[in-house]
């Protein structure tokens, strides 16, 4: 056995690495993408442009975020104006900056949680780390130190920082780090069976559970809207068992489901809500969490014994990112884009249903707002279909469960949607016949 291992190691060492650019490709087996990468050099509205000049309809809005479209000059101007005045200054202790303060006030006005405090940072993965840390900190401060376990759903995606990796319901994102989870105090619950969730809570014991974290509609896990009554049951379980409810609205926040937040659409009352992508439409890296009074009030008591939440990062409340977010929120409001998503949802859903009805290789379509997934027969590779779509001038992305992502910018036209799904239909048929 030792000889075999040594021989294999020697063979691996002798294999020449595949040459390529210095940038390490994310979430990819590097040799499979090197030489095939699409270098994006431009964008305008609902389209991106490759180095070779190919114009592609951005049917995924980047990674779910380019909601107002690409290359809006108002946001470039907001960033320029702010950088000419002050690029940023940190928000530690007595220091803050005016744009971070202004953004926090504006976010509080649209918050899915009444009377919130807002913690700003650099993105969704950051936000999940903060939310899970704060949930555990809350119970430690309460003197209930056994409440440490974070429950999350199967097929969940919550970013790829240490906590996000540990609570991932996509098993492949947790593999290869030496243990089942980087943070061991985590466990998975059912995607859609509330009774299974009840059993898990009973088996682990509510006295050991700090929080349940869930996406209102799963994104990377395959675009899975909640089954009827599921989220309401999760909320009830949390309230009855003194467990915090964390909603991950990194994808669904700021209009993707036709309401400012999915919290409103599903009538939920979470303790913490994470956000990112849609707060700037990707024009600047920014995320954060809304914190309910239940959590923040003890940290604001006027007392020498008031606890400190020992968290902060250099770019939390970055002034330029905040200025961009402020302008972006104005655009959402002035152009009535959240209502536009609400109004387009019936058309969007009907178009996806039509695709499913006319193409036998489509197993199922799922959607909410402008968030959709098209699941194919296992014999038809979603990845290969996406490659064919690029050749036709359209971008989709393979998700878990052999599913194609459909999440266009809010500004797309009905004709662009029809063209996008027609290209998808054609690419599916071509791949099935190959």
XYZ file of C-alpha atoms in Angstrom:
434
model
C 0.000 0.000 0.000
C 2.828 2.392 0.901
C 4.536 1.720 -2.434
C 1.321 2.461 -4.345
C 0.852 5.772 -2.556
C 4.456 6.737 -3.209
C 4.167 5.809 -6.893
C 0.961 7.783 -7.275
C 2.533 10.775 -5.565
C 5.523 10.541 -7.860
C 3.324 10.369 -10.961
C 1.329 13.391 -9.792
C 4.541 15.324 -9.193
C 5.787 14.531 -12.686
C 2.630 15.769 -14.397
C 3.156 19.180 -15.954
C 0.679 21.804 -14.748
C -1.573 23.387 -17.323
C -0.264 26.836 -18.184
C -2.614 29.773 -18.062
C -3.211 33.292 -16.772
C -2.128 34.295 -13.283
C -5.699 34.747 -12.037
C -7.021 31.627 -10.272
C -10.512 30.826 -11.650
C -13.180 30.624 -8.953
C -15.310 27.522 -8.381
C -13.785 25.643 -11.284
C -11.491 22.741 -12.100
C -8.786 24.984 -13.516
C -7.631 22.806 -16.484
C -11.234 22.569 -17.706
C -11.651 26.336 -18.116
C -8.161 27.598 -18.992
C -8.162 28.479 -22.668
C -11.966 28.654 -22.709
C -12.493 31.662 -20.465
C -14.648 34.543 -21.633
C -12.904 37.805 -20.809
C -15.575 40.441 -20.293
C -14.369 43.921 -21.195
C -17.568 45.912 -21.396
C -21.232 46.069 -20.594
C -24.250 48.197 -21.305
C -27.764 47.741 -19.990
C -28.695 44.046 -20.076
C -25.653 43.093 -22.189
C -21.979 42.318 -21.646
C -19.205 42.398 -24.263
C -16.274 39.995 -24.507
C -12.700 40.831 -25.453
C -13.453 39.461 -28.933
C -16.382 41.873 -29.258
C -19.201 39.352 -28.821
C -22.299 40.940 -27.306
C -24.103 38.656 -24.841
C -27.476 39.072 -23.162
C -26.768 38.733 -19.435
C -29.501 36.295 -18.476
C -28.029 35.747 -15.016
C -27.402 39.415 -14.156
C -23.826 38.400 -13.398
C -23.988 36.424 -10.172
C -27.626 37.470 -9.511
C -26.660 41.110 -8.957
C -26.667 43.341 -12.073
C -30.267 44.337 -11.414
C -30.232 47.835 -12.936
C -27.994 46.792 -15.815
C -24.380 47.499 -16.634
C -22.404 50.745 -16.976
C -24.822 53.274 -15.566
C -23.016 56.653 -15.688
C -24.817 57.946 -12.569
C -23.066 55.362 -10.434
C -19.681 55.994 -12.006
C -20.192 59.693 -11.272
C -21.187 58.979 -7.656
C -17.990 56.982 -7.140
C -15.842 59.644 -8.825
C -17.350 62.484 -6.821
C -16.845 60.631 -3.565
C -13.263 59.598 -4.323
C -12.369 63.181 -5.159
C -13.626 64.180 -1.724
C -12.698 61.147 0.397
C -12.127 57.596 -0.824
C -13.025 56.181 2.589
C -12.368 56.217 6.295
C -12.958 53.406 8.759
C -15.896 53.162 11.156
C -14.089 51.873 14.259
C -14.824 53.295 17.728
C -15.297 57.108 17.603
C -14.682 57.303 13.857
C -17.188 57.032 11.055
C -17.735 58.714 7.694
C -20.689 60.675 6.396
C -21.594 58.342 3.539
C -21.698 55.247 5.759
C -23.951 57.131 8.179
C -26.242 58.324 5.378
C -26.471 54.885 3.812
C -27.333 53.263 7.132
C -30.172 55.741 7.664
C -31.535 55.108 4.176
C -31.304 51.350 4.659
C -33.157 51.648 7.955
C -36.007 53.341 6.078
C -36.506 50.328 3.793
C -35.478 47.674 6.309
C -37.463 44.424 6.533
C -36.900 44.638 10.309
C -38.479 47.514 12.281
C -36.087 49.847 14.100
C -32.898 48.078 13.001
C -29.227 48.710 13.453
C -27.137 48.040 10.380
C -23.693 46.476 10.215
C -21.944 47.180 6.911
C -19.187 45.139 5.296
C -17.898 44.056 1.895
C -20.344 41.411 0.642
C -22.640 38.474 1.242
C -20.092 36.009 2.586
C -18.959 38.644 5.068
C -22.564 39.227 6.084
C -23.213 35.552 6.817
C -20.080 35.335 8.953
C -21.203 38.375 10.952
C -24.767 37.125 11.371
C -23.713 33.699 12.631
C -21.112 35.196 14.972
C -23.634 37.690 16.313
C -26.225 34.948 16.876
C -23.758 33.033 19.026
C -22.603 36.214 20.761
C -26.231 37.007 21.615
C -26.725 33.752 23.493
C -23.353 33.961 25.226
C -24.315 37.399 26.496
C -27.642 35.956 27.663
C -25.756 33.382 29.714
C -26.994 30.476 27.577
C -23.621 29.276 26.388
C -24.825 25.910 25.068
C -26.748 27.604 22.246
C -24.065 27.436 19.547
C -25.365 25.246 16.698
C -26.466 26.910 13.453
C -29.022 24.967 11.388
C -29.225 25.453 7.618
C -31.144 23.782 4.792
C -29.983 21.094 2.404
C -28.828 22.584 -0.917
C -28.277 25.945 0.818
C -25.572 28.337 -0.345
C -24.408 31.052 2.037
C -21.134 32.168 0.522
C -17.714 30.621 0.969
C -16.157 32.199 4.046
C -15.564 29.829 6.951
C -19.100 30.057 8.294
C -20.725 30.006 4.867
C -18.695 26.936 3.941
C -19.632 25.219 7.183
C -23.378 25.769 6.859
C -23.497 24.987 3.138
C -26.199 22.520 2.169
C -24.250 21.829 -1.023
C -21.989 19.035 0.162
C -19.241 19.662 -2.394
C -18.618 23.102 -0.919
C -17.761 21.543 2.449
C -15.459 18.810 1.146
C -11.676 18.809 1.275
C -10.971 20.797 4.429
C -10.095 17.939 6.758
C -13.337 17.820 8.723
C -17.030 17.847 7.850
C -17.233 21.543 8.699
C -14.693 24.255 9.372
C -17.060 25.383 12.136
C -18.276 22.120 13.713
C -21.396 23.456 15.466
C -23.623 23.228 12.388
C -26.274 20.829 11.069
C -28.580 20.509 8.069
C -32.375 20.515 7.912
C -34.777 19.520 5.144
C -35.278 21.673 2.073
C -39.062 21.578 2.308
C -40.301 19.198 5.027
C -41.195 21.150 8.185
C -41.821 17.968 10.172
C -38.247 16.841 9.560
C -37.100 20.225 10.833
C -39.140 19.708 14.003
C -37.461 16.331 14.519
C -33.976 17.796 14.074
C -34.724 20.533 16.620
C -35.988 17.918 19.076
C -33.000 15.600 18.508
C -30.361 18.326 18.878
C -32.273 20.156 21.593
C -33.360 23.773 21.371
C -31.064 24.540 24.280
C -28.135 23.849 21.903
C -29.360 25.749 18.826
C -28.423 29.390 18.310
C -30.157 30.042 14.992
C -31.723 28.726 11.835
C -30.457 30.411 8.677
C -32.256 30.155 5.350
C -32.573 31.783 1.970
C -36.248 32.647 1.426
C -35.803 31.338 -2.124
C -32.699 29.236 -2.666
C -30.511 30.445 -5.499
C -27.399 28.396 -6.224
C -29.094 25.306 -4.800
C -31.312 25.223 -7.881
C -33.799 28.117 -7.470
C -36.104 26.558 -4.910
C -39.047 28.685 -3.733
C -40.361 27.608 -0.320
C -43.021 24.936 -0.137
C -46.364 26.167 1.187
C -46.163 26.921 4.899
C -42.502 25.937 5.215
C -41.039 29.313 6.120
C -43.956 30.071 8.432
C -43.316 26.795 10.256
C -39.604 27.575 10.548
C -40.480 30.938 12.063
C -42.922 29.339 14.495
C -40.305 26.784 15.548
C -37.821 29.559 16.177
C -40.259 31.562 18.287
C -41.505 28.557 20.271
C -37.995 27.271 20.982
C -36.117 30.548 21.498
C -34.018 30.125 18.361
C -32.942 33.111 16.254
C -34.165 33.302 12.652
C -31.604 34.542 10.116
C -32.792 35.246 6.578
C -30.134 35.294 3.870
C -31.445 37.908 1.425
C -28.189 38.355 -0.439
C -29.929 37.368 -3.699
C -33.554 38.209 -2.908
C -33.016 41.606 -1.284
C -33.674 44.920 -3.051
C -36.383 43.815 -5.432
C -35.498 40.481 -7.035
C -38.841 38.961 -5.931
C -41.018 41.988 -6.643
C -40.898 43.313 -3.088
C -37.996 45.198 -1.576
C -37.244 42.101 0.498
C -38.542 38.536 0.428
C -39.244 39.006 4.135
C -42.213 41.141 3.092
C -43.387 38.769 0.376
C -43.578 35.847 2.787
C -44.725 37.792 5.856
C -41.758 36.880 8.057
C -40.289 38.518 11.175
C -36.597 37.550 11.301
C -34.075 38.525 13.941
C -31.269 39.116 11.434
C -31.301 39.678 7.670
C -28.199 39.571 5.492
C -27.911 41.576 2.272
C -25.380 42.355 -0.455
C -25.611 42.050 -4.268
C -28.743 44.133 -4.904
C -27.763 46.971 -2.587
C -25.399 48.299 -5.296
C -26.286 46.051 -8.268
C -22.633 45.046 -8.138
C -21.279 48.538 -8.829
C -19.306 48.376 -5.581
C -18.569 45.522 -3.162
C -20.888 46.102 -0.213
C -23.048 43.995 2.072
C -24.282 43.887 5.601
C -26.941 42.781 8.044
C -30.090 44.260 9.518
C -30.136 43.652 13.276
C -33.385 43.570 15.257
C -33.826 45.440 18.567
C -33.886 42.120 20.401
C -30.255 41.662 19.412
C -28.855 45.203 19.379
C -30.450 46.824 22.435
C -28.226 45.146 25.077
C -25.146 46.412 23.209
C -26.463 49.992 23.416
C -27.337 50.175 27.119
C -25.825 53.186 28.869
C -23.780 51.244 31.397
C -20.099 50.585 32.150
C -20.938 46.886 31.797
C -22.396 47.181 28.300
C -20.919 44.360 26.164
C -18.950 44.922 22.966
C -19.513 42.978 19.776
C -15.886 42.409 18.814
C -16.260 42.587 15.075
C -15.203 45.045 12.396
C -13.340 45.195 9.103
C -11.261 47.790 7.312
C -13.779 48.350 4.539
C -16.944 48.197 6.627
C -18.874 51.335 5.701
C -16.473 52.121 2.847
C -17.333 55.700 1.868
C -17.154 55.227 -1.911
C -19.106 51.958 -1.832
C -21.680 53.665 0.402
C -21.989 56.609 -1.988
C -22.614 54.189 -4.845
C -25.240 52.349 -2.789
C -27.033 55.608 -1.958
C -27.245 56.534 -5.647
C -28.323 53.001 -6.515
C -31.197 53.109 -4.025
C -32.310 56.375 -5.642
C -32.389 54.687 -9.054
C -34.433 51.757 -7.729
C -36.955 54.214 -6.354
C -36.996 56.792 -9.145
C -37.355 54.191 -11.892
C -39.862 52.136 -9.874
C -37.853 49.000 -10.574
C -39.124 46.895 -7.680
C -42.687 47.408 -8.920
C -41.469 46.579 -12.422
C -40.293 43.173 -11.181
C -43.677 42.648 -9.518
C -45.453 43.528 -12.761
C -43.197 41.321 -14.914
C -43.497 38.219 -12.714
C -46.663 36.841 -14.413
C -45.068 37.271 -17.846
C -41.803 35.742 -16.607
C -43.576 32.749 -15.087
C -45.771 32.187 -18.135
C -42.706 32.242 -20.398
C -40.946 29.619 -18.272
C -44.077 27.459 -18.117
C -44.357 27.689 -21.894
C -40.754 26.524 -22.270
C -41.472 23.505 -20.081
C -44.647 22.621 -21.970
C -43.008 22.635 -25.406
C -39.664 20.994 -24.575
C -39.721 17.399 -23.356
C -36.150 17.672 -22.071
C -37.247 20.213 -19.449
C -38.233 18.348 -16.285
C -39.429 21.323 -14.249
C -39.338 25.104 -14.018
C -39.425 27.059 -10.747
C -39.678 30.815 -10.267
C -40.521 33.719 -8.002
C -40.249 37.348 -9.048
C -37.486 37.463 -11.668
C -35.685 34.464 -10.187
C -36.052 31.250 -12.170
C -34.595 27.793 -12.650
C -35.030 25.350 -15.552
C -34.225 21.745 -14.634
C -33.227 19.375 -17.446
C -33.201 15.614 -17.843
C -29.952 14.175 -16.464
C -28.966 13.081 -19.971
C -28.872 16.714 -21.143
C -25.989 18.608 -19.536
C -26.922 22.057 -18.258
C -23.270 23.093 -18.564
C -23.153 22.081 -22.227
C -26.426 23.926 -22.870
C -24.901 27.074 -21.364
C -21.919 26.762 -23.722
C -24.277 26.514 -26.692
C -26.191 29.559 -25.458
C -23.019 31.649 -25.370
C -22.475 30.798 -29.037
C -25.975 32.177 -29.673
C -25.326 35.393 -27.732
C -26.914 34.598 -24.367
C -25.603 33.852 -20.857
C -27.073 31.304 -18.462
C -25.314 29.275 -15.760
C -25.567 25.664 -14.542
C -26.812 25.250 -10.969
C -27.223 22.244 -8.694
C -29.583 19.599 -9.977
C -28.776 20.095 -13.685
C -30.628 23.393 -13.572
C -30.221 26.486 -15.753
C -30.229 29.878 -14.038
C -32.667 32.535 -15.258
C -32.317 35.839 -13.411
C -32.186 38.719 -15.914
C -31.699 42.373 -15.009
C -34.812 44.224 -13.850
C -34.549 46.471 -16.921
C -34.825 43.689 -19.507
C -37.635 43.929 -22.047
C -40.253 41.251 -22.686
C -38.772 40.757 -26.151
C -35.327 40.126 -24.651
C -36.861 37.566 -22.316
C -38.568 35.825 -25.240
C -35.328 35.792 -27.230
C -33.369 34.474 -24.237
C -35.753 31.579 -23.607
C -36.008 30.803 -27.323
C -32.213 30.470 -27.435
C -32.345 28.266 -24.329
C -35.015 26.064 -25.934
C -32.932 25.701 -29.092
C -29.720 24.972 -27.154
C -31.458 22.296 -25.075
C -32.769 20.599 -28.212
C -29.372 20.711 -29.898
C -27.622 19.254 -26.868
C -30.257 16.530 -26.499
C -29.772 15.539 -30.138
C -25.973 15.524 -29.993
